[in-house]
CSV table of C-alpha atoms in Angstrom, one decimal:
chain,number,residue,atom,x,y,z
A,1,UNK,CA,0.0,0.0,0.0
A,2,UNK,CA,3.1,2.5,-0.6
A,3,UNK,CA,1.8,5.8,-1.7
A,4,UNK,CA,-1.8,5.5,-0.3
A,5,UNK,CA,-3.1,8.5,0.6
A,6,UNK,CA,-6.6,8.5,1.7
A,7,UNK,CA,-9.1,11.3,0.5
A,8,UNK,CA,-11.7,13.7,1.9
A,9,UNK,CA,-11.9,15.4,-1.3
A,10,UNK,CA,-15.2,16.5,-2.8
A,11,UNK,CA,-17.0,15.8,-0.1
A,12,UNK,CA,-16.1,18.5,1.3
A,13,UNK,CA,-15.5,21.0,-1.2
A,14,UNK,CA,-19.2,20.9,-2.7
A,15,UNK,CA,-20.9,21.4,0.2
A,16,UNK,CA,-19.7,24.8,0.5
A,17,UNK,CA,-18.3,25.9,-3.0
A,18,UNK,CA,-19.8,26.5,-6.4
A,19,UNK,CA,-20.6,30.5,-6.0
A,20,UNK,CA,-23.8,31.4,-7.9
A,21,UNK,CA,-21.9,33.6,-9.9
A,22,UNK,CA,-20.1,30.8,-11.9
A,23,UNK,CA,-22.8,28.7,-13.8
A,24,UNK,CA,-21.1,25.5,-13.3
A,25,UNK,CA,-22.5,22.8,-15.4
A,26,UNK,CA,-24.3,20.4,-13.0
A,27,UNK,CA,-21.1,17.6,-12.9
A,28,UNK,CA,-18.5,20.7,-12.2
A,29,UNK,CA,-17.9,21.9,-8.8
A,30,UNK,CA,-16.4,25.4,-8.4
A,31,UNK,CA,-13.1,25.5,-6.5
A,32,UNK,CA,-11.9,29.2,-6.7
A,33,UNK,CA,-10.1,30.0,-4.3
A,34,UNK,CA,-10.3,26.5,-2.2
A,35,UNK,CA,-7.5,24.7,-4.1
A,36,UNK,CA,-4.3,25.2,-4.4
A,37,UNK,CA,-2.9,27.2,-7.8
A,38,UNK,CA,-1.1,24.3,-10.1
A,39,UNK,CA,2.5,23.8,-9.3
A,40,UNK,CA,4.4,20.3,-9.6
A,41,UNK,CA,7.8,19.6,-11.6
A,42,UNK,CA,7.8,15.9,-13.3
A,43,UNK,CA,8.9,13.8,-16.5
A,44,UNK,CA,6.8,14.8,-19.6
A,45,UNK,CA,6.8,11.6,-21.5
A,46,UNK,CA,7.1,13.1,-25.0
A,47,UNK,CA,10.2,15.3,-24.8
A,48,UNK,CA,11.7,13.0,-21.5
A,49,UNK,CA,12.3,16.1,-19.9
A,50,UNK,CA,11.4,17.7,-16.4
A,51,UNK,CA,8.4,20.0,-17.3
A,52,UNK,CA,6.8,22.6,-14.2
A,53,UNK,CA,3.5,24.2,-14.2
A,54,UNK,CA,4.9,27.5,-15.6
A,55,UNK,CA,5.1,25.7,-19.1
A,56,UNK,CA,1.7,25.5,-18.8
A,57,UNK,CA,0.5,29.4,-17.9
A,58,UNK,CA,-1.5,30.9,-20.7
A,59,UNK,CA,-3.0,27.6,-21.0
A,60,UNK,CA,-6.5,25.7,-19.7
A,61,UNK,CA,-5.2,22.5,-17.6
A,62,UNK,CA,-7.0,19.7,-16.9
A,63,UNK,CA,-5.2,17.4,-14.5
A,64,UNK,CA,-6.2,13.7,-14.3
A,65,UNK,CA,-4.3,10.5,-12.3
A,66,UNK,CA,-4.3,7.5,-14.1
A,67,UNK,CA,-2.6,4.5,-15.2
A,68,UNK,CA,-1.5,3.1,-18.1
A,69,UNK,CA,-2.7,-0.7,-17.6
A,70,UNK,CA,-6.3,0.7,-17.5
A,71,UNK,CA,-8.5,-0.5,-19.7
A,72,UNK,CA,-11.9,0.4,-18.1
A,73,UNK,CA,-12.6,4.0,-16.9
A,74,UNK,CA,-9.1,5.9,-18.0
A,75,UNK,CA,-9.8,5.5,-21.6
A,76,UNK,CA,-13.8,6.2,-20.8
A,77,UNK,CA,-12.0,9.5,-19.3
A,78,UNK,CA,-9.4,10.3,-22.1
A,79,UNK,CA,-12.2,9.6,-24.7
A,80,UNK,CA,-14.6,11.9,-22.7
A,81,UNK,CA,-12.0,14.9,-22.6
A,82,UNK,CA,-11.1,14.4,-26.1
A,83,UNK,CA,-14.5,14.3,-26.9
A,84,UNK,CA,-14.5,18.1,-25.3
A,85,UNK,CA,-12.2,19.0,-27.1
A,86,UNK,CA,-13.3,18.1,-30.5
A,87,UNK,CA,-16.6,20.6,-28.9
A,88,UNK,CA,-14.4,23.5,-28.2
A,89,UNK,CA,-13.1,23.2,-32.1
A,90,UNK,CA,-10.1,25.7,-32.8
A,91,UNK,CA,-10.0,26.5,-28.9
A,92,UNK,CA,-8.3,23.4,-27.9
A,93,UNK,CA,-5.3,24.6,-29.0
A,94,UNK,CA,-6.2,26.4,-25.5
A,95,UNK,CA,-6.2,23.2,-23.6
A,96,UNK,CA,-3.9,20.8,-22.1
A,97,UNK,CA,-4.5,17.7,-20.3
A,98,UNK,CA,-1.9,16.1,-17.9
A,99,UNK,CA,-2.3,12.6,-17.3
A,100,UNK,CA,-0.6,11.7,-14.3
A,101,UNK,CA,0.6,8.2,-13.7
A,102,UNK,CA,0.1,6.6,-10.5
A,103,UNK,CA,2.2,3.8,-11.2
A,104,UNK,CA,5.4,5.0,-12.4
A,105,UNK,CA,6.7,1.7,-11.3
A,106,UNK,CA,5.2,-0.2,-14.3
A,107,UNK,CA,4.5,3.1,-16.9
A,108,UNK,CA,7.9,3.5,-18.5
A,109,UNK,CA,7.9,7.2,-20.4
A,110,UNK,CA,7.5,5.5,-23.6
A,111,UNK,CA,4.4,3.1,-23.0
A,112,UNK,CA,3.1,7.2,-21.3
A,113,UNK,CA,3.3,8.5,-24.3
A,114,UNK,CA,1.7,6.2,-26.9
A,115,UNK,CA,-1.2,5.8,-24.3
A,116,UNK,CA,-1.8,9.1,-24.6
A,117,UNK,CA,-1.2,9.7,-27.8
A,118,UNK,CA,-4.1,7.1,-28.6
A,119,UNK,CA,-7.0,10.1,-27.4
A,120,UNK,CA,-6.0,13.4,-28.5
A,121,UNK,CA,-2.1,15.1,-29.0
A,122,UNK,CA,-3.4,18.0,-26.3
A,123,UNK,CA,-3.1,14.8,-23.3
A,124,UNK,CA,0.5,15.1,-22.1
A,125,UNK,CA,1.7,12.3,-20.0
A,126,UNK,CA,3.5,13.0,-16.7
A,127,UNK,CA,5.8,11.0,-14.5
A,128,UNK,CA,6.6,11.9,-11.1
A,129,UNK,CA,9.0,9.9,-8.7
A,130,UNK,CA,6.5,8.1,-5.3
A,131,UNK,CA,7.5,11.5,-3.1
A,132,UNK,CA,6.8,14.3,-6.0
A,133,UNK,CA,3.6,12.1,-7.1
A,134,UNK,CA,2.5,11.9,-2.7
A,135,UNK,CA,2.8,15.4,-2.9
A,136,UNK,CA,0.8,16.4,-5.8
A,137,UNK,CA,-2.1,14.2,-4.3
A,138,UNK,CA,-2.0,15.6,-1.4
A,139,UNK,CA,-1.9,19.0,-2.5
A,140,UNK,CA,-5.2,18.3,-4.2
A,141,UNK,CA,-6.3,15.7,-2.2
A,142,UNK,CA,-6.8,13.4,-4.6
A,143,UNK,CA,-6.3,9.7,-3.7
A,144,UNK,CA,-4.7,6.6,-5.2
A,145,UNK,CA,-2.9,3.7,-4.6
A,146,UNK,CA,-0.4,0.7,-5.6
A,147,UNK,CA,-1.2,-2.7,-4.4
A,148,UNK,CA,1.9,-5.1,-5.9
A,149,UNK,CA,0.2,-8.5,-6.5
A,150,UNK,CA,0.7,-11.5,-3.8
A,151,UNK,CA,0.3,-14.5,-4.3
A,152,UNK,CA,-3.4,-14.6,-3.1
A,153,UNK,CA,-3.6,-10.7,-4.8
A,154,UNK,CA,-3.4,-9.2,-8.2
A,155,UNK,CA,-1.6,-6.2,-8.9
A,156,UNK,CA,-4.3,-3.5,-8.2
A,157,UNK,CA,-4.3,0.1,-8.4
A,158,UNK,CA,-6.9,2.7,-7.1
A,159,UNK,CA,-6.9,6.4,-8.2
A,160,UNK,CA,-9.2,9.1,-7.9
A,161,UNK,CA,-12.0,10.0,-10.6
A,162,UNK,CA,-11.8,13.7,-10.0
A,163,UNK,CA,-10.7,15.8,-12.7
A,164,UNK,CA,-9.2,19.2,-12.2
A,165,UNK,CA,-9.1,22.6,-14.0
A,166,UNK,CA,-6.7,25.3,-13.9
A,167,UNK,CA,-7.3,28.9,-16.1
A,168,UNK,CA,-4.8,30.6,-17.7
A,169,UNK,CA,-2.8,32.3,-14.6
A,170,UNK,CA,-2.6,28.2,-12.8
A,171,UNK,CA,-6.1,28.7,-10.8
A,172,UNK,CA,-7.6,26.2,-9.8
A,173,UNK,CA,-11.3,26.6,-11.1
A,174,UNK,CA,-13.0,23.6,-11.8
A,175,UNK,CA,-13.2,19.9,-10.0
A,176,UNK,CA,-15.2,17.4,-12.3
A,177,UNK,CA,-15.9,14.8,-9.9
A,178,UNK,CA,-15.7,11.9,-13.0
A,179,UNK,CA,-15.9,12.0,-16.7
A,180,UNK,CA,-15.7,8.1,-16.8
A,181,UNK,CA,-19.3,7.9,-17.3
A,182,UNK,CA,-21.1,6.8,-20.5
A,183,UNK,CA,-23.3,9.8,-20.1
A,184,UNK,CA,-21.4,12.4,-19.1
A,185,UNK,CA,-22.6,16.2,-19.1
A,186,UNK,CA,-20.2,16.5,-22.5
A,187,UNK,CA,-22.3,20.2,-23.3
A,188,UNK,CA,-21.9,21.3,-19.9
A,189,UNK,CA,-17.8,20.8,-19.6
A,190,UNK,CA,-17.5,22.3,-22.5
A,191,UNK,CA,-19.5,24.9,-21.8
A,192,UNK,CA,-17.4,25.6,-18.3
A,193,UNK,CA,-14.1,25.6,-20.3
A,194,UNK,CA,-15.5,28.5,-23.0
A,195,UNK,CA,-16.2,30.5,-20.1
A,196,UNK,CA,-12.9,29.9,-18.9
A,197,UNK,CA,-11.4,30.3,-21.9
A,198,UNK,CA,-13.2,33.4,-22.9
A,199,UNK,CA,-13.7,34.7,-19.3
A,200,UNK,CA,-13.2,38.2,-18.2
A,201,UNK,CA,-9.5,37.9,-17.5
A,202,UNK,CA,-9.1,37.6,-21.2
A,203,UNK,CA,-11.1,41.5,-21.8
A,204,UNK,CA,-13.6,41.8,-24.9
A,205,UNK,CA,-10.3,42.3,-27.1
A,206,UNK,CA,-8.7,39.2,-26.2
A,207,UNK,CA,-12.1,37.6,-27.2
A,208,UNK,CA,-12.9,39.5,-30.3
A,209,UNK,CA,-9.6,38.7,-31.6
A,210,UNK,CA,-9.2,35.1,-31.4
A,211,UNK,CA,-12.4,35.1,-33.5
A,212,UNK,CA,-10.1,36.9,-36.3
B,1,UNK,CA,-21.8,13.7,-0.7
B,2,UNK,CA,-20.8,10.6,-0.1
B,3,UNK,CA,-24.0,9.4,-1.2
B,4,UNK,CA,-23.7,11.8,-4.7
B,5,UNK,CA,-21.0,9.6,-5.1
B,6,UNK,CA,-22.0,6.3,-4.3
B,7,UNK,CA,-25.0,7.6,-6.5
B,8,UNK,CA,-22.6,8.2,-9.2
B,9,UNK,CA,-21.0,5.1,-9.1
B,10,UNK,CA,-24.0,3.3,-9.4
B,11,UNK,CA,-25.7,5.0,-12.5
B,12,UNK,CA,-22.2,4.4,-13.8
B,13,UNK,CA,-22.6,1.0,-13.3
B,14,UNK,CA,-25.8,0.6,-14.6
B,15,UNK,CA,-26.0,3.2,-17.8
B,16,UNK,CA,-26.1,2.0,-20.8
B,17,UNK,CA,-24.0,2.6,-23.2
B,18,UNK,CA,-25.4,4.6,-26.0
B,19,UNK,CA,-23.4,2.3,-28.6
B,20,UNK,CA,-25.3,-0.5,-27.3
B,21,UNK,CA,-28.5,-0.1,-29.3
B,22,UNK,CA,-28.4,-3.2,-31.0
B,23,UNK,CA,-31.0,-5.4,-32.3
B,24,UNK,CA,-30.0,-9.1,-32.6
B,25,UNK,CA,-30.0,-10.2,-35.7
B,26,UNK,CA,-28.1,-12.5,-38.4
B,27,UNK,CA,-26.5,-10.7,-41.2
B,28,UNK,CA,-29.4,-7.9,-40.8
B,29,UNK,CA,-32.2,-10.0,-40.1
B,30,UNK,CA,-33.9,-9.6,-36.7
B,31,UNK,CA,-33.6,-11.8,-34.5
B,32,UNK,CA,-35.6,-11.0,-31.6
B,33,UNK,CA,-37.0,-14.3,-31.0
B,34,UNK,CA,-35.3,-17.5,-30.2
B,35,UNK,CA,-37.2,-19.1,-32.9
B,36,UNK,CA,-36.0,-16.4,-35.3
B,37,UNK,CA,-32.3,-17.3,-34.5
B,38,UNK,CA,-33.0,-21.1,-34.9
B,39,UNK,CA,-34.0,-20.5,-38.6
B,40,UNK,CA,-31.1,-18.3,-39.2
B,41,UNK,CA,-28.7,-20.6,-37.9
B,42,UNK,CA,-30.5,-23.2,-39.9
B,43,UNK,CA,-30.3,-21.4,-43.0
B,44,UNK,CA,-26.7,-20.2,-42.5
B,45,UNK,CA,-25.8,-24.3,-41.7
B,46,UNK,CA,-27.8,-24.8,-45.4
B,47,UNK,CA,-25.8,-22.1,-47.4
B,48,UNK,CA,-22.5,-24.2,-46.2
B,49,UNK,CA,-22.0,-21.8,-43.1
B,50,UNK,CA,-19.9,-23.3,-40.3
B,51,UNK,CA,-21.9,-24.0,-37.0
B,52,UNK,CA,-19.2,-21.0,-35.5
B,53,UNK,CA,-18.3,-18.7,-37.5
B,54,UNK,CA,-15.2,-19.4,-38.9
B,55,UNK,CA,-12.5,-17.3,-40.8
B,56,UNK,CA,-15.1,-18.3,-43.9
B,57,UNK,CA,-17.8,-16.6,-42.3
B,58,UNK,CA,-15.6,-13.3,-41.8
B,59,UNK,CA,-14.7,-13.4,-45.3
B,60,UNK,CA,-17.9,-13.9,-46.4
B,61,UNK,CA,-19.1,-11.0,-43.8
B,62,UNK,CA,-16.6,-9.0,-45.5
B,63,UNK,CA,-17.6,-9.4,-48.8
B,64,UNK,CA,-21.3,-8.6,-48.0
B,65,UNK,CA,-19.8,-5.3,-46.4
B,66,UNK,CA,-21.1,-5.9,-43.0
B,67,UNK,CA,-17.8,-6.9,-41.6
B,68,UNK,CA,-17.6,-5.8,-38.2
B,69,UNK,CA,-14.8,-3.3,-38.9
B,70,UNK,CA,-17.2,-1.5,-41.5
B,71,UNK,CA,-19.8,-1.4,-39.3
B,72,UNK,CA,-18.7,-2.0,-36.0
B,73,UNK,CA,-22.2,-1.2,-34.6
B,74,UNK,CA,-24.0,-3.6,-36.0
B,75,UNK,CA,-24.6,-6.5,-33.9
B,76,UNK,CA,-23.0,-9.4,-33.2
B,77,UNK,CA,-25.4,-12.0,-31.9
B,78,UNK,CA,-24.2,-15.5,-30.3
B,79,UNK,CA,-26.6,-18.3,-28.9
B,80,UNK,CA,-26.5,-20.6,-26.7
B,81,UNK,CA,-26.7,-24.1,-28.9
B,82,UNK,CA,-27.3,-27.5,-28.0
B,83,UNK,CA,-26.4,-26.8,-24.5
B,84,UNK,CA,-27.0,-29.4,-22.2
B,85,UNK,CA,-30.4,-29.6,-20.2
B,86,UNK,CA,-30.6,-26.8,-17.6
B,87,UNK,CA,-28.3,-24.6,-19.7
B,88,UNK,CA,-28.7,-20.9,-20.5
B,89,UNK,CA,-30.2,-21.6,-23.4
B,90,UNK,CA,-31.8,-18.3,-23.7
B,91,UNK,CA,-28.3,-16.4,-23.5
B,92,UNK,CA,-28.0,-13.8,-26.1
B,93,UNK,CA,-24.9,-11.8,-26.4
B,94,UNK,CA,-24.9,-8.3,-27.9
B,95,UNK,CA,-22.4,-5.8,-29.1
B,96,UNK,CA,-19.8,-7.5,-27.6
B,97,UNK,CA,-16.7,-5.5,-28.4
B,98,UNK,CA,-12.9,-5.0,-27.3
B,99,UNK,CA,-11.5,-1.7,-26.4
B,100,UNK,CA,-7.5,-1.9,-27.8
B,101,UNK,CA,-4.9,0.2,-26.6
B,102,UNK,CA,-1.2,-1.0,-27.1
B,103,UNK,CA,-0.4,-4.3,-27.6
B,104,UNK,CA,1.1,-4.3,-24.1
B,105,UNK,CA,-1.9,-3.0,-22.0
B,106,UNK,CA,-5.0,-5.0,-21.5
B,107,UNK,CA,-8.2,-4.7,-23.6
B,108,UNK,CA,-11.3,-4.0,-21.8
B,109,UNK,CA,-13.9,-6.5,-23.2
B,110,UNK,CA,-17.7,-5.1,-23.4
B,111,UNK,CA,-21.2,-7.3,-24.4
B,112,UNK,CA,-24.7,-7.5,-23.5
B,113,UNK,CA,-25.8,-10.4,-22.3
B,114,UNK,CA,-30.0,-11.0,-22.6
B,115,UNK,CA,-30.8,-13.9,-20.4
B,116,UNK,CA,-34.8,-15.0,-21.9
B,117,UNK,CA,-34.7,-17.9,-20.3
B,118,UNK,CA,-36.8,-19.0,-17.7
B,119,UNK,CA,-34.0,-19.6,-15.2
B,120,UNK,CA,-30.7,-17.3,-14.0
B,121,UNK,CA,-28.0,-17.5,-15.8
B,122,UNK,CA,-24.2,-17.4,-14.2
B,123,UNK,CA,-21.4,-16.6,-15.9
B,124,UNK,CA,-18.3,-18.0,-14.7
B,125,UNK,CA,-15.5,-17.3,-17.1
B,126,UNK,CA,-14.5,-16.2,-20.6
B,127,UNK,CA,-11.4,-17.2,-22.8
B,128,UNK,CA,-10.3,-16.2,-25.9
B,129,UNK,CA,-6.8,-17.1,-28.2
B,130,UNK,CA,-6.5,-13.6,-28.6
B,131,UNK,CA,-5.8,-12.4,-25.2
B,132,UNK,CA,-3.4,-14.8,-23.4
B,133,UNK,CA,-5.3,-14.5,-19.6
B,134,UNK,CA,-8.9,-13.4,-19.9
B,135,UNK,CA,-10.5,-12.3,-16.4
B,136,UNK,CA,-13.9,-10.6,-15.5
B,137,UNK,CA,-13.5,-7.8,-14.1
B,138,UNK,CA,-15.8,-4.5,-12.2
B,139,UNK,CA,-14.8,-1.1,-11.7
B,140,UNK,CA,-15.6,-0.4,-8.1
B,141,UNK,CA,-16.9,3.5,-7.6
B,142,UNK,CA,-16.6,4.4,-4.2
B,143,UNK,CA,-15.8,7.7,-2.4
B,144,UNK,CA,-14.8,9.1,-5.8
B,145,UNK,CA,-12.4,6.7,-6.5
B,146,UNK,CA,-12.0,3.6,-8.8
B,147,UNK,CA,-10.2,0.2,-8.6
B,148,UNK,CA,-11.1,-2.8,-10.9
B,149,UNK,CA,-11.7,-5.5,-9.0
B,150,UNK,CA,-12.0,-9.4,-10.0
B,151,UNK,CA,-15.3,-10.8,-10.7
B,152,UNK,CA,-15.9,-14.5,-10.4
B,153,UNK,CA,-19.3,-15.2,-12.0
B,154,UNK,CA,-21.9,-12.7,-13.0
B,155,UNK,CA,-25.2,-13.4,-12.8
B,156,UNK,CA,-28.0,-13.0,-15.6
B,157,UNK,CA,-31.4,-12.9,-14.1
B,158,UNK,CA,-34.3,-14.9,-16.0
B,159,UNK,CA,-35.8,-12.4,-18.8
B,160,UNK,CA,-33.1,-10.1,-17.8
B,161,UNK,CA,-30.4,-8.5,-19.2
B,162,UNK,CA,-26.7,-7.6,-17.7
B,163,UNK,CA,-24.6,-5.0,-19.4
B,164,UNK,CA,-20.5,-4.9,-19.3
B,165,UNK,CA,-20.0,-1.5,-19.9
B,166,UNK,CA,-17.7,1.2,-20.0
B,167,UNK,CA,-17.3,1.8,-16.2
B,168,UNK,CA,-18.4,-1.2,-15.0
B,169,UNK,CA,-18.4,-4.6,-15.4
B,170,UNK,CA,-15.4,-5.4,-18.3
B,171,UNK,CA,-12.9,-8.1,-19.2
B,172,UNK,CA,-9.9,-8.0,-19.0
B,173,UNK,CA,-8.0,-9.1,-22.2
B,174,UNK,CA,-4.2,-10.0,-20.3
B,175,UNK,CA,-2.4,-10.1,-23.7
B,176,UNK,CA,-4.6,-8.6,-26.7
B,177,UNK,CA,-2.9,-10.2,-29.6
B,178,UNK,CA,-5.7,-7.9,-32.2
B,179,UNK,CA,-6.3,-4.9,-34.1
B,180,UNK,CA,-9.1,-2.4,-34.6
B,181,UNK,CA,-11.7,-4.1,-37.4
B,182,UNK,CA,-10.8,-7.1,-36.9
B,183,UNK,CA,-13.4,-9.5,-35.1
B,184,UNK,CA,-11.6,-11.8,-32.2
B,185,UNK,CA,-13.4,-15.4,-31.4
B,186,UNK,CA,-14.2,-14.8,-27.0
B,187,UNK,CA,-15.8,-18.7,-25.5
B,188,UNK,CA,-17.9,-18.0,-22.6
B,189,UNK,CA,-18.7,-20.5,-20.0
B,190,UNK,CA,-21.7,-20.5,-17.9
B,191,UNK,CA,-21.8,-22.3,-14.4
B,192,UNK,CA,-24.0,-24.9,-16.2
B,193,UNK,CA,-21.5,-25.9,-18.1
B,194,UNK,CA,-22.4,-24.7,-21.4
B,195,UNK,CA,-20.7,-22.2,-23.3
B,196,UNK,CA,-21.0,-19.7,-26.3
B,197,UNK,CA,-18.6,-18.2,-28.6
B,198,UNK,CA,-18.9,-15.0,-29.7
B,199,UNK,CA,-16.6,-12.7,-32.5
B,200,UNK,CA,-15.6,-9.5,-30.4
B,201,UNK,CA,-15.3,-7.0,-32.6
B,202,UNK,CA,-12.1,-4.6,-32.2
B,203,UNK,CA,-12.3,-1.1,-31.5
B,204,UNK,CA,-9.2,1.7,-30.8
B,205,UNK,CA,-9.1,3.7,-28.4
B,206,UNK,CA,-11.8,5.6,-28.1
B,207,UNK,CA,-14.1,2.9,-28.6
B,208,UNK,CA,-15.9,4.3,-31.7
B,209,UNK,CA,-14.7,4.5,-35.2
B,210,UNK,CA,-16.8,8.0,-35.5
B,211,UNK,CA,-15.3,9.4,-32.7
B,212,UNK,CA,-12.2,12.0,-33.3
B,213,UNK,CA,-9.2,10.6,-33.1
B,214,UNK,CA,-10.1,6.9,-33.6
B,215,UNK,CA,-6.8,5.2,-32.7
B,216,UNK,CA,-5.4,3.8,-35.7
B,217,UNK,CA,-2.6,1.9,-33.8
């Protein structure tokens, strides 16, 4: 059970956030101001490189732990967020998604990076070493964690469904509790990422011209 | 909250996945009687058809243009024949489909199965030459987190019907020796002792040829 980290996440988030002034689509919990901004440093399985969160300012980030031996709900996520961003059209080039393995022990940088390559070129897959990856969950109290198999086990793994999403200055704004649904509120995220993409930070000018 | 989630996770479990829309059928005929599929299979056994489909029967798919990797939605339907007394013989299996990723990452294994028989139907196992180990598996939901977690038999309620789906109940295809289009033989074995075999059809990544990105790999 190295690297379990036990969660209180949502729960108690959504109580007390979603401000009326942020029309969250019904699966979208607003987090403004009650997580922390993104910041981590880890392996970004395309270049093999150590990547930070500052690569990622000007840019909308969804952040997602997963696993590469998944077969079930991480490609029902990755299909669901690339399905979003097929929505948002020309604007994904807005996006970025960080899939975050929680077994680095067994997802190699290469294996990373065709996985993801498989949904969309805007999922970028990260590696962080067991401390870096404990404190990246904890900082968003998100949980997971590594069983090795036993004899009388098999090799399981547990990880959080929540998806997060960070505007342009590394704000945390959104937490989507799941997207490994077969009916997920497709519309509704995209909707929440437009606004974040066009939202007041950007001014009418930044809006008009990315229409031109 | 906790019960938003637990909520979740069940209408997870239970949804229905819209690419499940199926009808049975046999080469486009509807099958939605068992009597239906007994004078299909008849007819397919007349025109020289092998009692399982064979690689002739793919070919012969192909050429009509209904090969599963042309239209990968279009059904798939397995019965339950000459199974001994007491068995399933109502079992229907629809859609059944593989999710492939790499060749070095299990493939998620997906199906209907329509029990119209009079008694429950258990399903204990599933293998397949194309995936090395073949397991059933369940994601678990729970506290907004989820872990797969080994399934020894599934049961199919008399005149009901029991979904592996996307975010639920799956198998788990150890070694997936396949590629997207092509259609993969899976034998499944009921507690009775009877067993079906049914041609998986093989999907990428995103588990629709019409979605963006269809993985090509």
């Amino acid at each position: 059970m190295r690297g379990a980290i036990s969660l209180a996440l949502a729960g108690g988030l959504t109580a007390t956030a979603r401000p009326a002034a942020f029309a969250a689509a019904a699966q979208t919990i607003d987090v403004r101001g009650l997580v922390p901004a993104l910041a981590f440093a880890a392996t970004d399985a395309q270049s093999g490189k150590t990547v930070t969160a500052a690569a990622f300012r000007g840019k909308i980030v969804l952040l997602y732990l997963g696993y590469t031996n998944c077969p079930d709900v991480c490609p029902l996520t990755l299909h669901n967020i690339a399905l979003i961003l097929h929505r948002l059209g020309k604007d994904r080039a807005d996006v970025r998604v960080l899939f975050v393995t929680v077994d680095p022990n067994r997802d190699s940088l290469a294996v990373l990076r065709r996985y993801t390559a498989l949904f969309a070129p805007e999922i970028i897959g990260l590696r962080l070493g067991p401390n870096q990856l404990a404190r990246l969950a904890r900082r968003y109290r998100l949980a997971y964690s590594v069983s090795p198999a036993t004899a009388s086990h098999p090799y399981e793994v547990l990880h959080s469904s929540a998806v997060y999403v960070f505007d342009r200055t590394g704000a945390a704004r959104l937490l989507i509790p799941s997207l490994a649904s077969a009916t997920p509120d497709l519309p509704g995220t995209t909707a929440d990422l437009e606004r974040l993409l066009h939202g007041s930070s950007a001014g009418l000018l930044g809006r008009l011209t990315r229409h031109f | 909250m906790t019960h938003r989630f637990l909520r979740a996770g069940l209408k997870t479990i239970a949804s229905v996945s819209g690419l499940e829309r199926a009808q049975g059928s046999c080469f486009g005929r509807h099958l939605s009687r068992p009597a239906d599929a007994l004078i299909c299979r008849r007819r397919l056994r007349r025109e020289g058809f092998p009692r399982r489909f064979g690689f002739a029967g793919l070919a012969l798919g192909l050429g009509l243009g209904l090969a599963p990797g042309l239209a990968p939605g279009a059904p798939n339907v397995a019965w339950a024949g000459a199974a001994p007394a007491g068995a399933p013989a109502g079992v229907q299996v629809q859609t059944p489909w593989f999710r492939y990723l790499l060749a070095s990452i299990p493939a998620g294994g997906y199906m209907t199965l329509e029990n119209n028989g009079a008694g429950p139907a258990v399903l204990t196992g599933a293998q397949s030459p194309g995936c090395g180990m073949l397991m059933m598996h369940r994601t678990e939901t729970v506290g907004g987190t989820d872990r797969m977690v080994r399934v020894e038999k599934v049961n199919i309620p008399a005149h009901g019907k029991l979904r592996f789906a996307p975010g639920g109940y799956h198998l788990m295809c150890m070694e997936p020796k396949m590629h997207p289009g092509q259609a993969v033989p899976v034998t499944l074995h009921f507690a009775d002792g009877s067993r079906i075999t049914v041609r998986f059809i093989v999907r990428g990544a995103n588990g629709t040829p019409e979605a963006p990105g269809a993985a090509k790999d």
